[in-house]
Amino acid sequence: MEVVICKNKEEASKIAADMITAAVAANPRTVLGLATGSTPVLMYSEMAKAVKAKKASYRQVKTWNLDEYEGLAGTHEQSYRYFMNKNLFEKIDIRISNTHVLNGLAKDPEKECARYEAQIRKAGGIDIQVLGIGSDGHIAFNEPGTSLQSRTSVVYLTPSTVRDNARLFFHGDMKAVPKRALSMGVGTICEARKIIMLAFGRNKQDAVKGCVEGPVSQFCTASALQMHNDAWIFCDEPAAAKLKLKEYYSWRSATKLGIRK
Ligand code: F6R
């Protein structure tokens, strides 16, 4: 696991976006796994800038998103489909038919999850998976207590995630936040060939500590990344504050990336 500790989220977002831009430029048919939430927003705008500057084209790129709330239509302002359209897809030259988000209105949500998994397999699997991390260590909506081998399925949000999401996206209204979602599983996520996680701010420091230095455990589903051989975490100083081997990771990972002398 590589941990790149950056000056701030602007720097981290730019480096992570450059990594994706370079991958798409090298392979125009790259398959991306994408995340929503507040964390990747800056990275997405850096990716869009790179498209404008003609550094990469997403015409042939295909994407699959991590998750979607149950019961929300893609046109709903709080849906993750809507979020992706606004924050990335409408700003780059991707074909919307090449973008995939789980259908929160599916009559049979479990069947929808199985269909999604089959689609990803048919596309040859995910080349690069983008992740955020919840303050309780979740990736996608895989809350503490979820098997590290889980597959895409219907999941339940913990009260702390409902609270976090109410604050950020539902004008503080806890009742408005759906309590279930359709989510890629931890096992599904870990099959991606490369993983890029972003983590910013003090409220992520325990989650980052658990992910990087905690035991591999279903109590912090992000810790499954320790078993992945090409997982990168880009964080700012506050998110990295509790890491014991902070200086070592910072030096090793930055040197590997060639961003520090
Ligand atoms: C979003 C997702 C979630 C978020 C996590 C962090 O698609 O799967 O796991 O990445 O909840 O959210 P933010 O970035 O809003 O702190």
PDB file of C-alpha atoms and ligand atoms in Angstrom:
ATOM      1  CA  MET A   1       0.000   0.000   0.000  1.00  0.00           C
ATOM      2  CA  GLU A   2       1.394   3.398  -0.967  1.00  0.00           C
ATOM      3  CA  VAL A   3       0.535   6.454   1.117  1.00  0.00           C
ATOM      4  CA  VAL A   4       1.193   9.818  -0.503  1.00  0.00           C
ATOM      5  CA  ILE A   5       0.957  12.586   2.095  1.00  0.00           C
ATOM      6  CA  CYS A   6       0.377  15.893   0.371  1.00  0.00           C
ATOM      7  CA  LYS A   7       0.500  19.530   1.515  1.00  0.00           C
ATOM      8  CA  ASN A   8      -3.245  19.870   1.029  1.00  0.00           C
ATOM      9  CA  LYS A   9      -6.199  18.406  -0.835  1.00  0.00           C
ATOM     10  CA  GLU A  10      -5.518  20.555  -3.879  1.00  0.00           C
ATOM     11  CA  GLU A  11      -2.088  18.987  -4.321  1.00  0.00           C
ATOM     12  CA  ALA A  12      -3.395  15.459  -3.633  1.00  0.00           C
ATOM     13  CA  SER A  13      -6.286  15.863  -6.078  1.00  0.00           C
ATOM     14  CA  LYS A  14      -3.972  17.124  -8.812  1.00  0.00           C
ATOM     15  CA  ILE A  15      -1.512  14.234  -8.411  1.00  0.00           C
ATOM     16  CA  ALA A  16      -4.294  11.633  -8.381  1.00  0.00           C
ATOM     17  CA  ALA A  17      -5.983  13.254 -11.404  1.00  0.00           C
ATOM     18  CA  ASP A  18      -2.648  13.260 -13.269  1.00  0.00           C
ATOM     19  CA  MET A  19      -2.329   9.537 -12.586  1.00  0.00           C
ATOM     20  CA  ILE A  20      -5.759   8.885 -14.126  1.00  0.00           C
ATOM     21  CA  THR A  21      -5.146  11.245 -17.055  1.00  0.00           C
ATOM     22  CA  ALA A  22      -1.876   9.443 -17.846  1.00  0.00           C
ATOM     23  CA  ALA A  23      -3.592   6.037 -17.673  1.00  0.00           C
ATOM     24  CA  VAL A  24      -6.407   7.159 -19.997  1.00  0.00           C
ATOM     25  CA  ALA A  25      -3.911   8.734 -22.409  1.00  0.00           C
ATOM     26  CA  ALA A  26      -1.952   5.462 -22.487  1.00  0.00           C
ATOM     27  CA  ASN A  27      -5.058   3.289 -22.836  1.00  0.00           C
ATOM     28  CA  PRO A  28      -8.090   5.134 -24.265  1.00  0.00           C
ATOM     29  CA  ARG A  29     -10.276   2.127 -23.385  1.00  0.00           C
ATOM     30  CA  THR A  30      -9.511   2.311 -19.682  1.00  0.00           C
ATOM     31  CA  VAL A  31     -12.285   1.020 -17.408  1.00  0.00           C
ATOM     32  CA  LEU A  32     -12.742   3.254 -14.373  1.00  0.00           C
ATOM     33  CA  GLY A  33     -14.510   2.627 -11.083  1.00  0.00           C
ATOM     34  CA  LEU A  34     -15.710   5.933  -9.643  1.00  0.00           C
ATOM     35  CA  ALA A  35     -16.795   7.316  -6.281  1.00  0.00           C
ATOM     36  CA  THR A  36     -19.071  10.136  -5.206  1.00  0.00           C
ATOM     37  CA  GLY A  37     -18.982  12.207  -2.006  1.00  0.00           C
ATOM     38  CA  SER A  38     -17.211  15.471  -1.259  1.00  0.00           C
ATOM     39  CA  THR A  39     -13.693  14.031  -1.474  1.00  0.00           C
ATOM     40  CA  PRO A  40     -13.197  13.379  -5.219  1.00  0.00           C
ATOM     41  CA  VAL A  41     -14.832  16.620  -6.427  1.00  0.00           C
ATOM     42  CA  LEU A  42     -11.551  18.516  -6.849  1.00  0.00           C
ATOM     43  CA  MET A  43      -9.920  15.540  -8.541  1.00  0.00           C
ATOM     44  CA  TYR A  44     -12.801  15.362 -11.013  1.00  0.00           C
ATOM     45  CA  SER A  45     -12.397  19.028 -11.893  1.00  0.00           C
ATOM     46  CA  GLU A  46      -8.658  18.447 -12.476  1.00  0.00           C
ATOM     47  CA  MET A  47      -9.539  15.521 -14.770  1.00  0.00           C
ATOM     48  CA  ALA A  48     -11.939  17.779 -16.672  1.00  0.00           C
ATOM     49  CA  LYS A  49      -9.225  20.439 -17.022  1.00  0.00           C
ATOM     50  CA  ALA A  50      -6.925  17.823 -18.539  1.00  0.00           C
ATOM     51  CA  VAL A  51      -9.592  16.885 -21.094  1.00  0.00           C
ATOM     52  CA  LYS A  52      -9.997  20.560 -22.026  1.00  0.00           C
ATOM     53  CA  ALA A  53      -6.237  20.803 -22.441  1.00  0.00           C
ATOM     54  CA  LYS A  54      -6.456  17.730 -24.735  1.00  0.00           C
ATOM     55  CA  LYS A  55      -4.184  15.639 -22.519  1.00  0.00           C
ATOM     56  CA  ALA A  56      -6.673  12.736 -22.618  1.00  0.00           C
ATOM     57  CA  SER A  57      -9.988  11.794 -24.162  1.00  0.00           C
ATOM     58  CA  TYR A  58     -12.714   9.752 -22.439  1.00  0.00           C
ATOM     59  CA  ARG A  59     -14.597   8.905 -25.688  1.00  0.00           C
ATOM     60  CA  GLN A  60     -13.902   5.206 -25.271  1.00  0.00           C
ATOM     61  CA  VAL A  61     -13.568   5.066 -21.482  1.00  0.00           C
ATOM     62  CA  LYS A  62     -16.195   3.100 -19.574  1.00  0.00           C
ATOM     63  CA  THR A  63     -17.093   3.764 -15.956  1.00  0.00           C
ATOM     64  CA  TRP A  64     -18.889   1.943 -13.154  1.00  0.00           C
ATOM     65  CA  ASN A  65     -19.773   3.769  -9.958  1.00  0.00           C
ATOM     66  CA  LEU A  66     -19.466   2.301  -6.504  1.00  0.00           C
ATOM     67  CA  ASP A  67     -22.947   2.803  -5.162  1.00  0.00           C
ATOM     68  CA  GLU A  68     -26.384   4.371  -5.269  1.00  0.00           C
ATOM     69  CA  TYR A  69     -29.102   5.031  -2.697  1.00  0.00           C
ATOM     70  CA  GLU A  70     -32.083   2.725  -2.824  1.00  0.00           C
ATOM     71  CA  GLY A  71     -35.267   4.525  -3.796  1.00  0.00           C
ATOM     72  CA  LEU A  72     -33.699   7.516  -5.547  1.00  0.00           C
ATOM     73  CA  ALA A  73     -34.121   8.064  -9.286  1.00  0.00           C
ATOM     74  CA  GLY A  74     -31.048   9.155 -11.234  1.00  0.00           C
ATOM     75  CA  THR A  75     -32.711  12.540 -11.765  1.00  0.00           C
ATOM     76  CA  HIS A  76     -32.991  13.143  -7.983  1.00  0.00           C
ATOM     77  CA  GLU A  77     -30.520  15.840  -6.926  1.00  0.00           C
ATOM     78  CA  GLN A  78     -29.154  13.686  -4.107  1.00  0.00           C
ATOM     79  CA  SER A  79     -28.703  10.590  -6.255  1.00  0.00           C
ATOM     80  CA  TYR A  80     -25.199   9.516  -7.080  1.00  0.00           C
ATOM     81  CA  ARG A  81     -26.057   9.365 -10.816  1.00  0.00           C
ATOM     82  CA  TYR A  82     -26.997  13.058 -10.670  1.00  0.00           C
ATOM     83  CA  PHE A  83     -23.818  13.848  -8.740  1.00  0.00           C
ATOM     84  CA  MET A  84     -21.635  12.115 -11.350  1.00  0.00           C
ATOM     85  CA  ASN A  85     -23.348  13.834 -14.267  1.00  0.00           C
ATOM     86  CA  LYS A  86     -22.817  17.260 -12.683  1.00  0.00           C
ATOM     87  CA  ASN A  87     -19.344  16.788 -11.240  1.00  0.00           C
ATOM     88  CA  LEU A  88     -17.677  14.825 -14.005  1.00  0.00           C
ATOM     89  CA  PHE A  89     -19.585  13.361 -16.938  1.00  0.00           C
ATOM     90  CA  GLU A  90     -20.971  16.672 -18.239  1.00  0.00           C
ATOM     91  CA  LYS A  91     -17.487  18.194 -18.053  1.00  0.00           C
ATOM     92  CA  ILE A  92     -15.603  15.578 -20.064  1.00  0.00           C
ATOM     93  CA  ASP A  93     -16.075  14.025 -23.491  1.00  0.00           C
ATOM     94  CA  ILE A  94     -17.369  10.671 -22.221  1.00  0.00           C
ATOM     95  CA  ARG A  95     -20.359   8.971 -23.866  1.00  0.00           C
ATOM     96  CA  ILE A  96     -23.071   8.873 -21.220  1.00  0.00           C
ATOM     97  CA  SER A  97     -24.017   5.364 -22.418  1.00  0.00           C
ATOM     98  CA  ASN A  98     -20.532   4.253 -21.315  1.00  0.00           C
ATOM     99  CA  THR A  99     -21.185   5.407 -17.733  1.00  0.00           C
ATOM    100  CA  HIS A 100     -22.866   3.029 -15.302  1.00  0.00           C
ATOM    101  CA  VAL A 101     -24.454   3.672 -11.924  1.00  0.00           C
ATOM    102  CA  LEU A 102     -26.543   1.113 -10.030  1.00  0.00           C
ATOM    103  CA  ASN A 103     -30.273   1.688 -10.487  1.00  0.00           C
ATOM    104  CA  GLY A 104     -31.692   2.770  -7.131  1.00  0.00           C
ATOM    105  CA  LEU A 105     -35.216   2.196  -8.405  1.00  0.00           C
ATOM    106  CA  ALA A 106     -34.693  -1.394  -9.581  1.00  0.00           C
ATOM    107  CA  LYS A 107     -37.732  -3.562  -8.777  1.00  0.00           C
ATOM    108  CA  ASP A 108     -35.422  -6.381  -7.761  1.00  0.00           C
ATOM    109  CA  PRO A 109     -32.341  -4.666  -6.286  1.00  0.00           C
ATOM    110  CA  GLU A 110     -30.387  -7.905  -5.713  1.00  0.00           C
ATOM    111  CA  LYS A 111     -30.898  -8.842  -9.359  1.00  0.00           C
ATOM    112  CA  GLU A 112     -29.714  -5.360 -10.329  1.00  0.00           C
ATOM    113  CA  CYS A 113     -26.537  -5.938  -8.277  1.00  0.00           C
ATOM    114  CA  ALA A 114     -25.884  -9.283  -9.976  1.00  0.00           C
ATOM    115  CA  ARG A 115     -26.437  -7.674 -13.396  1.00  0.00           C
ATOM    116  CA  TYR A 116     -23.938  -4.921 -12.502  1.00  0.00           C
ATOM    117  CA  GLU A 117     -21.270  -7.428 -11.484  1.00  0.00           C
ATOM    118  CA  ALA A 118     -21.780  -9.349 -14.739  1.00  0.00           C
ATOM    119  CA  GLN A 119     -21.443  -6.109 -16.734  1.00  0.00           C
ATOM    120  CA  ILE A 120     -18.130  -5.264 -15.043  1.00  0.00           C
ATOM    121  CA  ARG A 121     -16.819  -8.773 -15.728  1.00  0.00           C
ATOM    122  CA  LYS A 122     -17.881  -8.521 -19.374  1.00  0.00           C
ATOM    123  CA  ALA A 123     -15.980  -5.223 -19.696  1.00  0.00           C
ATOM    124  CA  GLY A 124     -12.828  -7.030 -18.568  1.00  0.00           C
ATOM    125  CA  GLY A 125     -12.835  -5.752 -14.989  1.00  0.00           C
ATOM    126  CA  ILE A 126     -11.916  -2.361 -13.567  1.00  0.00           C
ATOM    127  CA  ASP A 127      -8.485  -0.917 -14.357  1.00  0.00           C
ATOM    128  CA  ILE A 128      -8.525   1.914 -11.820  1.00  0.00           C
ATOM    129  CA  GLN A 129     -10.925   2.178  -8.903  1.00  0.00           C
ATOM    130  CA  VAL A 130     -11.344   5.571  -7.218  1.00  0.00           C
ATOM    131  CA  LEU A 131     -12.345   5.494  -3.545  1.00  0.00           C
ATOM    132  CA  GLY A 132     -13.118   7.851  -0.699  1.00  0.00           C
ATOM    133  CA  ILE A 133     -13.232   6.602   2.879  1.00  0.00           C
ATOM    134  CA  GLY A 134     -16.001   7.025   5.444  1.00  0.00           C
ATOM    135  CA  SER A 135     -15.138   8.295   8.917  1.00  0.00           C
ATOM    136  CA  ASP A 136     -15.950   4.747  10.141  1.00  0.00           C
ATOM    137  CA  GLY A 137     -13.524   3.223   7.632  1.00  0.00           C
ATOM    138  CA  HIS A 138     -16.088   2.205   5.035  1.00  0.00           C
ATOM    139  CA  ILE A 139     -15.380   1.968   1.325  1.00  0.00           C
ATOM    140  CA  ALA A 140     -18.346   2.293  -1.009  1.00  0.00           C
ATOM    141  CA  PHE A 141     -21.219   1.623   1.445  1.00  0.00           C
ATOM    142  CA  ASN A 142     -19.459  -1.348   3.063  1.00  0.00           C
ATOM    143  CA  GLU A 143     -19.948  -0.469   6.699  1.00  0.00           C
ATOM    144  CA  PRO A 144     -18.088  -2.028   9.645  1.00  0.00           C
ATOM    145  CA  GLY A 145     -19.150  -5.651   9.967  1.00  0.00           C
ATOM    146  CA  THR A 146     -19.278  -6.317   6.224  1.00  0.00           C
ATOM    147  CA  SER A 147     -17.397  -9.344   4.920  1.00  0.00           C
ATOM    148  CA  LEU A 148     -14.165  -8.435   3.163  1.00  0.00           C
ATOM    149  CA  GLN A 149     -15.206 -10.854   0.430  1.00  0.00           C
ATOM    150  CA  SER A 150     -18.605  -9.243  -0.125  1.00  0.00           C
ATOM    151  CA  ARG A 151     -19.970  -8.755  -3.621  1.00  0.00           C
ATOM    152  CA  THR A 152     -22.261  -6.042  -5.011  1.00  0.00           C
ATOM    153  CA  SER A 153     -25.468  -6.159  -2.970  1.00  0.00           C
ATOM    154  CA  VAL A 154     -28.121  -4.279  -1.015  1.00  0.00           C
ATOM    155  CA  VAL A 155     -26.579  -2.818   2.152  1.00  0.00           C
ATOM    156  CA  TYR A 156     -27.658  -0.894   5.254  1.00  0.00           C
ATOM    157  CA  LEU A 157     -26.134   2.454   6.230  1.00  0.00           C
ATOM    158  CA  THR A 158     -24.966   2.905   9.824  1.00  0.00           C
ATOM    159  CA  PRO A 159     -26.383   5.829  11.822  1.00  0.00           C
ATOM    160  CA  SER A 160     -22.981   7.573  11.643  1.00  0.00           C
ATOM    161  CA  THR A 161     -22.977   7.428   7.829  1.00  0.00           C
ATOM    162  CA  VAL A 162     -26.579   8.629   7.741  1.00  0.00           C
ATOM    163  CA  ARG A 163     -25.487  11.559   9.965  1.00  0.00           C
ATOM    164  CA  ASP A 164     -22.410  12.359   7.809  1.00  0.00           C
ATOM    165  CA  ASN A 165     -24.463  12.269   4.620  1.00  0.00           C
ATOM    166  CA  ALA A 166     -27.336  14.266   6.095  1.00  0.00           C
ATOM    167  CA  ARG A 167     -24.883  17.012   7.034  1.00  0.00           C
ATOM    168  CA  LEU A 168     -23.192  17.084   3.665  1.00  0.00           C
ATOM    169  CA  PHE A 169     -25.926  16.336   1.173  1.00  0.00           C
ATOM    170  CA  PHE A 170     -29.411  16.395   2.678  1.00  0.00           C
ATOM    171  CA  HIS A 171     -29.459  19.857   4.345  1.00  0.00           C
ATOM    172  CA  GLY A 172     -29.060  18.188   7.759  1.00  0.00           C
ATOM    173  CA  ASP A 173     -32.302  16.233   7.382  1.00  0.00           C
ATOM    174  CA  MET A 174     -31.545  12.718   8.721  1.00  0.00           C
ATOM    175  CA  LYS A 175     -35.024  11.486   7.786  1.00  0.00           C
ATOM    176  CA  ALA A 176     -34.409  12.312   4.123  1.00  0.00           C
ATOM    177  CA  VAL A 177     -31.326  10.073   3.886  1.00  0.00           C
ATOM    178  CA  PRO A 178     -32.171   6.611   2.530  1.00  0.00           C
ATOM    179  CA  LYS A 179     -31.143   3.885   4.994  1.00  0.00           C
ATOM    180  CA  ARG A 180     -30.318   1.320   2.326  1.00  0.00           C
ATOM    181  CA  ALA A 181     -28.176   1.432  -0.753  1.00  0.00           C
ATOM    182  CA  LEU A 182     -26.919  -0.747  -3.566  1.00  0.00           C
ATOM    183  CA  SER A 183     -23.157  -1.041  -3.271  1.00  0.00           C
ATOM    184  CA  MET A 184     -20.211  -2.770  -4.841  1.00  0.00           C
ATOM    185  CA  GLY A 185     -18.752  -5.254  -2.384  1.00  0.00           C
ATOM    186  CA  VAL A 186     -15.311  -5.151  -0.796  1.00  0.00           C
ATOM    187  CA  GLY A 187     -14.359  -8.241  -2.805  1.00  0.00           C
ATOM    188  CA  THR A 188     -15.579  -6.579  -6.001  1.00  0.00           C
ATOM    189  CA  ILE A 189     -13.589  -3.405  -5.278  1.00  0.00           C
ATOM    190  CA  CYS A 190     -10.402  -5.302  -4.491  1.00  0.00           C
ATOM    191  CA  GLU A 191     -10.498  -6.988  -7.913  1.00  0.00           C
ATOM    192  CA  ALA A 192      -9.680  -3.645  -9.573  1.00  0.00           C
ATOM    193  CA  ARG A 193      -6.159  -3.693 -10.982  1.00  0.00           C
ATOM    194  CA  LYS A 194      -5.252  -0.364  -9.361  1.00  0.00           C
ATOM    195  CA  ILE A 195      -6.899   1.487  -6.502  1.00  0.00           C
ATOM    196  CA  ILE A 196      -6.666   5.219  -5.842  1.00  0.00           C
ATOM    197  CA  MET A 197      -8.106   6.329  -2.512  1.00  0.00           C
ATOM    198  CA  LEU A 198      -8.416   9.963  -1.446  1.00  0.00           C
ATOM    199  CA  ALA A 199      -8.763  11.008   2.198  1.00  0.00           C
ATOM    200  CA  PHE A 200      -8.873  14.565   3.468  1.00  0.00           C
ATOM    201  CA  GLY A 201      -9.348  16.244   6.813  1.00  0.00           C
ATOM    202  CA  ARG A 202      -9.101  15.477  10.526  1.00  0.00           C
ATOM    203  CA  ASN A 203     -12.339  13.519  10.638  1.00  0.00           C
ATOM    204  CA  LYS A 204     -10.722  10.869   8.442  1.00  0.00           C
ATOM    205  CA  GLN A 205      -7.598  10.335  10.585  1.00  0.00           C
ATOM    206  CA  ASP A 206      -8.914   7.331  12.534  1.00  0.00           C
ATOM    207  CA  ALA A 207     -10.262   5.754   9.357  1.00  0.00           C
ATOM    208  CA  VAL A 208      -6.926   6.244   7.558  1.00  0.00           C
ATOM    209  CA  LYS A 209      -5.060   4.823  10.564  1.00  0.00           C
ATOM    210  CA  GLY A 210      -7.332   1.746  10.543  1.00  0.00           C
ATOM    211  CA  CYS A 211      -7.044   1.368   6.780  1.00  0.00           C
ATOM    212  CA  VAL A 212      -3.242   1.584   6.626  1.00  0.00           C
ATOM    213  CA  GLU A 213      -1.969   0.350  10.000  1.00  0.00           C
ATOM    214  CA  GLY A 214      -4.891  -1.400  11.641  1.00  0.00           C
ATOM    215  CA  PRO A 215      -5.479  -5.119  11.440  1.00  0.00           C
ATOM    216  CA  VAL A 216      -7.138  -6.355   8.247  1.00  0.00           C
ATOM    217  CA  SER A 217     -10.625  -6.587   9.609  1.00  0.00           C
ATOM    218  CA  GLN A 218     -14.250  -6.290   8.632  1.00  0.00           C
ATOM    219  CA  PHE A 219     -14.522  -3.610  11.337  1.00  0.00           C
ATOM    220  CA  CYS A 220     -12.688  -1.264   8.967  1.00  0.00           C
ATOM    221  CA  THR A 221     -13.535  -2.454   5.484  1.00  0.00           C
ATOM    222  CA  ALA A 222     -10.919  -0.114   3.961  1.00  0.00           C
ATOM    223  CA  SER A 223      -8.255  -2.272   5.641  1.00  0.00           C
ATOM    224  CA  ALA A 224      -8.868  -4.845   2.877  1.00  0.00           C
ATOM    225  CA  LEU A 225      -6.691  -2.589   0.726  1.00  0.00           C
ATOM    226  CA  GLN A 226      -3.677  -3.891   2.666  1.00  0.00           C
ATOM    227  CA  MET A 227      -4.096  -7.110   0.676  1.00  0.00           C
ATOM    228  CA  HIS A 228      -4.043  -5.281  -2.678  1.00  0.00           C
ATOM    229  CA  ASN A 229      -0.767  -4.990  -4.547  1.00  0.00           C
ATOM    230  CA  ASP A 230      -1.385  -1.653  -6.287  1.00  0.00           C
ATOM    231  CA  ALA A 231      -3.349   0.517  -3.860  1.00  0.00           C
ATOM    232  CA  TRP A 232      -2.504   4.214  -3.477  1.00  0.00           C
ATOM    233  CA  ILE A 233      -3.814   6.531  -0.777  1.00  0.00           C
ATOM    234  CA  PHE A 234      -3.534  10.249  -1.399  1.00  0.00           C
ATOM    235  CA  CYS A 235      -4.169  12.224   1.760  1.00  0.00           C
ATOM    236  CA  ASP A 236      -3.552  15.605   3.276  1.00  0.00           C
ATOM    237  CA  GLU A 237      -1.546  16.124   6.502  1.00  0.00           C
ATOM    238  CA  PRO A 238      -4.565  16.114   8.877  1.00  0.00           C
ATOM    239  CA  ALA A 239      -5.890  12.805   7.482  1.00  0.00           C
ATOM    240  CA  ALA A 240      -2.423  11.231   7.851  1.00  0.00           C
ATOM    241  CA  ALA A 241      -1.783  12.644  11.336  1.00  0.00           C
ATOM    242  CA  LYS A 242      -2.210   9.372  13.262  1.00  0.00           C
ATOM    243  CA  LEU A 243      -0.009   7.181  11.038  1.00  0.00           C
ATOM    244  CA  LYS A 244       2.989   5.776  12.867  1.00  0.00           C
ATOM    245  CA  LEU A 245       5.106   5.324   9.749  1.00  0.00           C
ATOM    246  CA  LYS A 246       4.025   8.648   8.275  1.00  0.00           C
ATOM    247  CA  GLU A 247       7.484   9.891   7.297  1.00  0.00           C
ATOM    248  CA  TYR A 248       8.533   6.592   5.801  1.00  0.00           C
ATOM    249  CA  TYR A 249       5.427   6.219   3.609  1.00  0.00           C
ATOM    250  CA  SER A 250       5.619   9.815   2.581  1.00  0.00           C
ATOM    251  CA  TRP A 251       9.211   9.479   1.432  1.00  0.00           C
ATOM    252  CA  ARG A 252       8.834   6.038  -0.191  1.00  0.00           C
ATOM    253  CA  SER A 253       5.586   6.673  -2.051  1.00  0.00           C
ATOM    254  CA  ALA A 254       6.539  10.162  -3.217  1.00  0.00           C
ATOM    255  CA  THR A 255       9.890   8.823  -4.450  1.00  0.00           C
ATOM    256  CA  LYS A 256       8.120   6.038  -6.356  1.00  0.00           C
ATOM    257  CA  LEU A 257       5.891   8.641  -7.974  1.00  0.00           C
ATOM    258  CA  GLY A 258       8.865  10.864  -8.762  1.00  0.00           C
ATOM    259  CA  ILE A 259       7.253  13.893  -7.124  1.00  0.00           C
ATOM    260  CA  ARG A 260      10.020  14.631  -4.609  1.00  0.00           C
ATOM    261  CA  LYS A 261      13.786  14.716  -5.045  1.00  0.00           C
TER     262      LYS A 261
HETATM  263  C1  F6R B   1     -19.233   7.299  -2.322  1.00  0.00           C
HETATM  264  C2  F6R B   1     -18.798   6.263  -1.394  1.00  0.00           C
HETATM  265  C3  F6R B   1     -18.461   6.531   0.022  1.00  0.00           C
HETATM  266  C4  F6R B   1     -17.650   7.799   0.237  1.00  0.00           C
HETATM  267  C5  F6R B   1     -17.360   8.025   1.717  1.00  0.00           C
HETATM  268  C6  F6R B   1     -16.661   9.334   1.957  1.00  0.00           C
HETATM  269  O1  F6R B   1     -19.521   6.759  -3.601  1.00  0.00           O
HETATM  270  O2  F6R B   1     -18.766   5.150  -1.815  1.00  0.00           O
HETATM  271  O3  F6R B   1     -17.749   5.444   0.534  1.00  0.00           O
HETATM  272  O4  F6R B   1     -16.447   7.722  -0.484  1.00  0.00           O
HETATM  273  O5  F6R B   1     -18.544   7.980   2.443  1.00  0.00           O
HETATM  274  O6  F6R B   1     -17.531  10.383   1.663  1.00  0.00           O
HETATM  275  P1  F6R B   1     -17.000  11.886   1.597  1.00  0.00           P
HETATM  276  O7  F6R B   1     -16.063  11.970   0.435  1.00  0.00           O
HETATM  277  O8  F6R B   1     -18.229  12.717   1.344  1.00  0.00           O
HETATM  278  O9  F6R B   1     -16.337  12.180   2.891  1.00  0.00           O
END
